CSV table of C-alpha atoms in Angstrom, one decimal:
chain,number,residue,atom,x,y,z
A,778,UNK,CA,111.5,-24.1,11.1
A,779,UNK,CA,110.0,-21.7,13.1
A,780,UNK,CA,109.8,-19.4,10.6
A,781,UNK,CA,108.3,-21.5,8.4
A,782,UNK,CA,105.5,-22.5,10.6
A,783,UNK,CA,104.6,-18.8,10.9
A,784,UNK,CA,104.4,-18.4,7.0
A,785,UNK,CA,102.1,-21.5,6.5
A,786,UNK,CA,99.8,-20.3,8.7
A,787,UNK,CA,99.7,-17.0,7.7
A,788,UNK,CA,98.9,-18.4,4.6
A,789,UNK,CA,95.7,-20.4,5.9
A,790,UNK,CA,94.7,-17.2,7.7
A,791,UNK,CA,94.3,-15.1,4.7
A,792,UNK,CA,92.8,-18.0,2.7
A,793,UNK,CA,89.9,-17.7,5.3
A,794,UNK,CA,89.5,-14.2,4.7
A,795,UNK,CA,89.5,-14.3,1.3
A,796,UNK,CA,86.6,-17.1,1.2
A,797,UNK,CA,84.5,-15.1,3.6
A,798,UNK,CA,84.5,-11.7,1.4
A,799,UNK,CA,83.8,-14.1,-1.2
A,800,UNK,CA,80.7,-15.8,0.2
A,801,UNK,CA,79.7,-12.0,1.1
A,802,UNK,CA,80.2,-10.7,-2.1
A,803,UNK,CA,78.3,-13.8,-3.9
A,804,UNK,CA,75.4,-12.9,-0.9
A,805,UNK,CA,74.7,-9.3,-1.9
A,806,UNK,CA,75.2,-9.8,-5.7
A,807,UNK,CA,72.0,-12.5,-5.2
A,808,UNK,CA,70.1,-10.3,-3.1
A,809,UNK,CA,70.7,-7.5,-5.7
A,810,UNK,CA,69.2,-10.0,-8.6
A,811,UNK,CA,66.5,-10.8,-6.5
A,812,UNK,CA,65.1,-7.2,-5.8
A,813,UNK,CA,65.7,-6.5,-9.0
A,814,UNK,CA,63.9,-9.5,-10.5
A,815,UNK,CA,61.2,-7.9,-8.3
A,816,UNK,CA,61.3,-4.4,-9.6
A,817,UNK,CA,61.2,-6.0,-13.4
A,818,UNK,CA,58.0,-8.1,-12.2
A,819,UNK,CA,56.3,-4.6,-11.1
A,820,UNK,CA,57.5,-2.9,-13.5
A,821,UNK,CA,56.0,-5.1,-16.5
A,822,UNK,CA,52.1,-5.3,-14.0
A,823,UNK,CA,52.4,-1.3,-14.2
A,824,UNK,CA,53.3,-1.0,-18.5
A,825,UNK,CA,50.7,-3.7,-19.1
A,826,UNK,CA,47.8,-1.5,-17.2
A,827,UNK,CA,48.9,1.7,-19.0
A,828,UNK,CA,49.1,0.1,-22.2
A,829,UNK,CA,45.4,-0.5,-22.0
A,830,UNK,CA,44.1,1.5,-25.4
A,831,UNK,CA,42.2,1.7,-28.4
A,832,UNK,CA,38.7,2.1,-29.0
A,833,UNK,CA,35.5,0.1,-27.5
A,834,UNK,CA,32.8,0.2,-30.1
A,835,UNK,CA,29.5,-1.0,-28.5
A,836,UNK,CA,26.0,0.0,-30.0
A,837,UNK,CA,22.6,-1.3,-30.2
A,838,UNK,CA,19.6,-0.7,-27.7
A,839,UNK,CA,19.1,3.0,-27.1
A,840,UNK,CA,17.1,1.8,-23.6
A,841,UNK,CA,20.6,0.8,-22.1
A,842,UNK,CA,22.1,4.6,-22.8
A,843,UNK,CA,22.2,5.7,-19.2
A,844,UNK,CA,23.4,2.7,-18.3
A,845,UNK,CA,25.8,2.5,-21.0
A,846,UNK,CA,26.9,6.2,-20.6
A,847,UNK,CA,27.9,5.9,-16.9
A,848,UNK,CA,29.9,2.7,-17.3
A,849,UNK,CA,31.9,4.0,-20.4
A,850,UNK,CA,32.4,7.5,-18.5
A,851,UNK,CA,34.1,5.5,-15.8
A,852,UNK,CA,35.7,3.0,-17.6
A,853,UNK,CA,37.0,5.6,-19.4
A,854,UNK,CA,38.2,8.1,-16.8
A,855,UNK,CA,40.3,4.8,-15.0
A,856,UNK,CA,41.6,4.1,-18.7
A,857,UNK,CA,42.4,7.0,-20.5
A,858,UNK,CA,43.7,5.8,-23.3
A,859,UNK,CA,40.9,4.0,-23.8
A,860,UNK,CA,37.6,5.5,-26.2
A,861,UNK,CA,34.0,3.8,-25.8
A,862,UNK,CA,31.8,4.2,-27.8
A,863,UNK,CA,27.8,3.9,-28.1
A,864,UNK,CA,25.7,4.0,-31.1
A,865,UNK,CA,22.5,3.8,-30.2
A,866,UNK,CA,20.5,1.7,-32.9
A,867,UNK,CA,18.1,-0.6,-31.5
A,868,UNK,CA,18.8,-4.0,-30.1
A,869,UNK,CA,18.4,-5.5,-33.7
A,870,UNK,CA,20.8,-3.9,-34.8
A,871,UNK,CA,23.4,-4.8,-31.6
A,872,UNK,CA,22.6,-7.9,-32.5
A,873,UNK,CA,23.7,-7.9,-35.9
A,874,UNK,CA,26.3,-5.2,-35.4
A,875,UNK,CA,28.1,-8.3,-33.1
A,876,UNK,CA,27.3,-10.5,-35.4
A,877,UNK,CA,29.2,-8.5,-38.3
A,878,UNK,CA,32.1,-7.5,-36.2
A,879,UNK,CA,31.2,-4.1,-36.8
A,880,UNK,CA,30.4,-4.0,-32.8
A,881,UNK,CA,33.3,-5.3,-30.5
A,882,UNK,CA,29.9,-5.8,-28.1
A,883,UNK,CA,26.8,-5.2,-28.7
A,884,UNK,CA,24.0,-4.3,-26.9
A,885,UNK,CA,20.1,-5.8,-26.8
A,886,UNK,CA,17.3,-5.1,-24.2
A,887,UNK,CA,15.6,-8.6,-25.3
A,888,UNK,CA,17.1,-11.6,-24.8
A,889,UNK,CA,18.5,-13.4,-28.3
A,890,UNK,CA,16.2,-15.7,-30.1
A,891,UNK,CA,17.2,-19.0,-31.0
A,892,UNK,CA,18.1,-18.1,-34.3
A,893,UNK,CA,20.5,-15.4,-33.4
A,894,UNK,CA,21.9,-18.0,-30.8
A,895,UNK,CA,22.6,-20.5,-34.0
A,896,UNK,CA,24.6,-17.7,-35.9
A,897,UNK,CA,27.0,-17.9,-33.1
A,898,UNK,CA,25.9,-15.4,-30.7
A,899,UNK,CA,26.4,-15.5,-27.3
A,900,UNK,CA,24.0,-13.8,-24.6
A,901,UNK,CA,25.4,-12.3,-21.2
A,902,UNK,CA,23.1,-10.4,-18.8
A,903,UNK,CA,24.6,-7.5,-16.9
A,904,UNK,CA,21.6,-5.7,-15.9
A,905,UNK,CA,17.9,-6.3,-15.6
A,906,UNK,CA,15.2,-3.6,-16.6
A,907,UNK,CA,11.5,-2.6,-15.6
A,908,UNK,CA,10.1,-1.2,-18.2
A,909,UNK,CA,7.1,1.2,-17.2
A,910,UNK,CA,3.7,1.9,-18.6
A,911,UNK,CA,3.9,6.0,-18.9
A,912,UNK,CA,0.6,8.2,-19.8
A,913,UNK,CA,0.6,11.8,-20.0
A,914,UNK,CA,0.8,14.0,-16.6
A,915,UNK,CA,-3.0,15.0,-17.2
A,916,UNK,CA,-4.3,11.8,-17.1
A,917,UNK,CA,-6.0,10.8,-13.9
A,918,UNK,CA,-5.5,6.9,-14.2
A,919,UNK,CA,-2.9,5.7,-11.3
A,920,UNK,CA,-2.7,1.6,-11.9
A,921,UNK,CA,-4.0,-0.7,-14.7
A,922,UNK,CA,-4.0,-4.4,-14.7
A,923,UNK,CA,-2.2,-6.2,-17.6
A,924,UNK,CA,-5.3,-7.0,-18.6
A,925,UNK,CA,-6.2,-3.7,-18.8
A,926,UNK,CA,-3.1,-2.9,-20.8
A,927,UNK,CA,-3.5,-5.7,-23.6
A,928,UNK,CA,-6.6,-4.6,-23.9
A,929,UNK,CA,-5.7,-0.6,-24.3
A,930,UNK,CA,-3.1,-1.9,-26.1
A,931,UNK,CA,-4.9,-3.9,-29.0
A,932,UNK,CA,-7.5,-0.9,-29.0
A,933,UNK,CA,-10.2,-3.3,-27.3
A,934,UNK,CA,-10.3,0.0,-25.4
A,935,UNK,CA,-10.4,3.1,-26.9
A,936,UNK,CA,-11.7,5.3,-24.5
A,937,UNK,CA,-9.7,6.2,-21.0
A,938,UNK,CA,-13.1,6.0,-19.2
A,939,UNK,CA,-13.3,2.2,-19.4
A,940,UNK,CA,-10.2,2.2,-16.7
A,941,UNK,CA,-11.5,5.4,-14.9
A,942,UNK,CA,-9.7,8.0,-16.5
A,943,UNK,CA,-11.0,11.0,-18.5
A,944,UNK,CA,-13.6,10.7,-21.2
A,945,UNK,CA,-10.7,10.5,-24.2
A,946,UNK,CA,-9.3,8.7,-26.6
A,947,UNK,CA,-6.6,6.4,-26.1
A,948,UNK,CA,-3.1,6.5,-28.2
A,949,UNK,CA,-0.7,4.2,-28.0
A,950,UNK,CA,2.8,5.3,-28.7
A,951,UNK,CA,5.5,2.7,-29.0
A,952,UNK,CA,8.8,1.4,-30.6
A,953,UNK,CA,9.7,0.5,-34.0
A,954,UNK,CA,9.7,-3.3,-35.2
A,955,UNK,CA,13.3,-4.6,-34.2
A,956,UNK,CA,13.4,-2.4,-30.8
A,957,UNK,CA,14.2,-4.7,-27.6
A,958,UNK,CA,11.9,-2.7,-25.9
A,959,UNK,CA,8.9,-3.5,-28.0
A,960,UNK,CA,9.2,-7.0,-28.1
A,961,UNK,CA,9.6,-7.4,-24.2
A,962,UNK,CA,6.3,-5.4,-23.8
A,963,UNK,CA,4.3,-7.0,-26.4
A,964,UNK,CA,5.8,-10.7,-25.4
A,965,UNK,CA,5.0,-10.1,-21.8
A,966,UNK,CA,1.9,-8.5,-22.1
A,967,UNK,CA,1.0,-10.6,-24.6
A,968,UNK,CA,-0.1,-8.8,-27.6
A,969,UNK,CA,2.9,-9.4,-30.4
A,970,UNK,CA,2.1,-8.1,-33.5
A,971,UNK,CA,-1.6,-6.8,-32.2
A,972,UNK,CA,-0.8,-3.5,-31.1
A,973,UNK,CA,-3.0,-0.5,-32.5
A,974,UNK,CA,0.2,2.0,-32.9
A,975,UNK,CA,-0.7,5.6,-33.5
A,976,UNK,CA,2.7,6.6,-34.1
A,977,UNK,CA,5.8,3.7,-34.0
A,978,UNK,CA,9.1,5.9,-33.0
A,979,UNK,CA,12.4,4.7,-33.2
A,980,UNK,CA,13.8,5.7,-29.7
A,981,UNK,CA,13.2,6.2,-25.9
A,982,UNK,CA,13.1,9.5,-25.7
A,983,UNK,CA,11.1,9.8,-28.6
A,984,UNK,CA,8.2,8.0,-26.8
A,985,UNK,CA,8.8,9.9,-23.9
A,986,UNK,CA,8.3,13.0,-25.9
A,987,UNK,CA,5.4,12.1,-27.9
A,988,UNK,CA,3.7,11.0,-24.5
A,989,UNK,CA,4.4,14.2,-22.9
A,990,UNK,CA,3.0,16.1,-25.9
A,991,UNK,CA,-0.2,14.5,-26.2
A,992,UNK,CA,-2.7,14.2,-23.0
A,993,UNK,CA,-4.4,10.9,-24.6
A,994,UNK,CA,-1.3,9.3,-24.9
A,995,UNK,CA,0.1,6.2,-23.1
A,996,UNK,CA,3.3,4.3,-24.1
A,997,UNK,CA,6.5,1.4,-22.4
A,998,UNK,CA,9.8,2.8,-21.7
A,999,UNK,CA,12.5,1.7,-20.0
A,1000,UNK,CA,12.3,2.7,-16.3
A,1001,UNK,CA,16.0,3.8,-16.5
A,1002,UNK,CA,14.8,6.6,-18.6
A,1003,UNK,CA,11.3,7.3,-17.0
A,1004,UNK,CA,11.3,11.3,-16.0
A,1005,UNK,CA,9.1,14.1,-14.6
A,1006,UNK,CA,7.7,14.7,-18.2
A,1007,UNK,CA,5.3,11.9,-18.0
A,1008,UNK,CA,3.1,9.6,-15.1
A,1009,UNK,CA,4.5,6.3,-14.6
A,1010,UNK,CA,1.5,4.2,-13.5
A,1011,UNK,CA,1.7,1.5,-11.3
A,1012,UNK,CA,0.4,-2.5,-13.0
A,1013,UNK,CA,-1.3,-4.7,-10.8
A,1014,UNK,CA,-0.7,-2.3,-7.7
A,1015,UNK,CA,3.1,-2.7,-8.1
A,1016,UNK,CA,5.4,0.2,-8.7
A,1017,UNK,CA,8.1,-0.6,-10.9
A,1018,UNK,CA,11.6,-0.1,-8.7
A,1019,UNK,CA,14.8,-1.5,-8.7
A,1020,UNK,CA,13.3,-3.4,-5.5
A,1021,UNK,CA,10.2,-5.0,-7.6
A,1022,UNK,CA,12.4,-5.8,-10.9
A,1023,UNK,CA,15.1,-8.0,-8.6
A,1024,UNK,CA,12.3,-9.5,-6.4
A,1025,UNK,CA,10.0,-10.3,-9.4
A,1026,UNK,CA,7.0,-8.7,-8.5
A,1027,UNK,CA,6.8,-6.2,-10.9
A,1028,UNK,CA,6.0,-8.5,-13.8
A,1029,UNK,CA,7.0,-6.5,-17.1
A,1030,UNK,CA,10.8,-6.3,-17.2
A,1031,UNK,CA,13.5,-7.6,-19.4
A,1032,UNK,CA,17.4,-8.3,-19.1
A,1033,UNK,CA,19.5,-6.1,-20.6
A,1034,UNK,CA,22.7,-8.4,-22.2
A,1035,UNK,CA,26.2,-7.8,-24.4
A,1036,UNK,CA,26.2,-9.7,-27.1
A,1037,UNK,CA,29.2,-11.1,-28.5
A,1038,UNK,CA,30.0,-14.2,-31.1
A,1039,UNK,CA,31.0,-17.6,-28.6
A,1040,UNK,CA,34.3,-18.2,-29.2
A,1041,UNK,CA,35.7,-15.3,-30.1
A,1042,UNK,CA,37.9,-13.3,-27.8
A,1043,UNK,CA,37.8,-9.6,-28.1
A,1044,UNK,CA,40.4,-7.5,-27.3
A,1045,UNK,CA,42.2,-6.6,-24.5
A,1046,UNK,CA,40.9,-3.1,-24.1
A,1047,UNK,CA,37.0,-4.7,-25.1
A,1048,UNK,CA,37.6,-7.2,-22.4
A,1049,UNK,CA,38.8,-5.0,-19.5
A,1050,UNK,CA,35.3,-3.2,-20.3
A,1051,UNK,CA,33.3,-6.3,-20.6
A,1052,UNK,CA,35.1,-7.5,-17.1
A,1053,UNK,CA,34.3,-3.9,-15.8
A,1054,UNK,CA,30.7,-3.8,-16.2
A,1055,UNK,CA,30.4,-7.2,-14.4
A,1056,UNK,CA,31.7,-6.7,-11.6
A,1057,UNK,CA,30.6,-4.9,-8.2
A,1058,UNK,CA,32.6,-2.1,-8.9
A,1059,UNK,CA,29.9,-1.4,-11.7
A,1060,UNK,CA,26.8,-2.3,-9.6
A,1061,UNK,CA,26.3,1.3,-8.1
A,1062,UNK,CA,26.8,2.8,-11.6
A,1063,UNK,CA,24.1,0.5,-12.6
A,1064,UNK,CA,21.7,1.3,-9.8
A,1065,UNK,CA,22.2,5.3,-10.2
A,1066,UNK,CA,21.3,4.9,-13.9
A,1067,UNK,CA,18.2,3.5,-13.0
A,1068,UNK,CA,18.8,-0.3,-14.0
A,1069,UNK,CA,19.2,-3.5,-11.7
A,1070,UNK,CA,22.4,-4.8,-11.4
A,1071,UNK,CA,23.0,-8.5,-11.0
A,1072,UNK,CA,25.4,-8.8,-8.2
């Protein structure tokens, strides 16, 4: 009896043990799945962000090219698989570049007309723009009213002497019909389709170069391409800055905005880049580049 009392609880004993290993083993077999549930999860976050590739095809406005260039250049060196690229056009022709597809964005320096609007085009600002009255370095004139500049403008001036500068000529160089530039000048200066055009060009620097070439010359350009080649004058005793634009005092400025069709989602790589030039991250790039960032 005594013997068999020993054996039964022998018997219970190693039924304990047994249980215990078992609730151990069942322990670290769930923690395993766990961490490695976790090391999956990471795992995926880190293929998705280096599977970010394919091309960005943006074009349109050749005022937004600084802007434009920095943000691509950094996209691009965070995203190396990734290829952006700028055609610079006009902002007509972002607009109807997005409006095609051919553009995964493009890119205006005018704000869309109601028209474009109807064709399913949606507007989003990501920087705004001074754009600056520029004469050649010889000129004397410092500031001009926008008065003053309708009028030189529409050719009711002609000579440089009526606004106290040299006894010359005036020449107005501007943009081509279609450029965002022109149409912000003219609208806010109020002189659409009256300008006396000596010579209509069909880019920035193109102005920028006629201007410099020619000592009666004046002409608009955006002030995130404004260099020591020409005299920015100042309009209504306000110097155009990234200070004046966001405060409101400099009066002739204009957004610069991606256009896309509403709706539509573009792709993932388009996206990350649309996201990208958004956000804060972006604003200093803006700023450098001579533009006004919106947050």
């Amino acid at each position: 009896m005594k013997r068999f009392m020993a054996m039964a609880i022998a018997c219970v004993m190693a039924a304990g043990l047994v249980a215990c290993g078992g609730s151990e083993s069942t322990a670290t077999t769930s923690t395993t799945d766990s961490t490695a549930a976790t090391s999956t999860t990471a795992s995926t976050a880190e293929e998705t962000t280096a599977d970010l590739s394919g091309a960005v095809a943006t074009g349109g406005s050749t005022s937004v090219e600084k802007v434009i260039g920095a943000l691509g250049e950094a996209f691009m060196e965070a995203n190396p698989s990734v290829d952006v690229t700028y055609d610079p056009t006009g902002s007509g022709a972002g607009v109807t570049g997005a409006a095609d597809g051919t553009l995964d964005i493009g890119l205006s320096s005018r704000a869309l007309k109601d028209e474009e609007k109807a064709q399913g085009l949606k507007e989003t600002t990501f920087a705004l723009d001074g754009i600056a009255i520029v004469v050649n370095t010889e000129n004397t004139v410092e500031d001009l009213s926008l008065e003053q500049i309708a009028k030189l403008a529409t050719g009711e001036i002609t000579n440089w002497s009526e606004v106290g500068g040299p006894d010359a000529p005036v020449v107005l160089i501007g943009r081509e019909a279609g450029s965002g530039t022109r149409d912000g000048f003219e609208s806010i200066v109020g002189v659409e389709d009256k300008c006396a055009y000596e010579q209509e060009l069909t880019s920035t620097g193109a102005v920028l170069a006629g201007v410099a070439a020619n000592p009666n010359a004046f002409g608009y350009v955006s002030l995130a391409s404004v260099d020591d080649t020409v005299k920015m004058v100042t309009v209504d005793g306000v110097t155009a800055s990234e200070e004046t634009v966001k405060d409101g005092s400099y009066k002739i400025q204009r957004p610069f905005v991606f256009v896309t069709k509403d709706g539509e989602e573009l792709s993932a790589q388009a996206q990350a880049f649309y996201d990208f030039a958004l956000s804060e991250d972006a604003a200093e790039l803006i700023a450098a580049a001579g533009a006004v960032p919106m947050v």
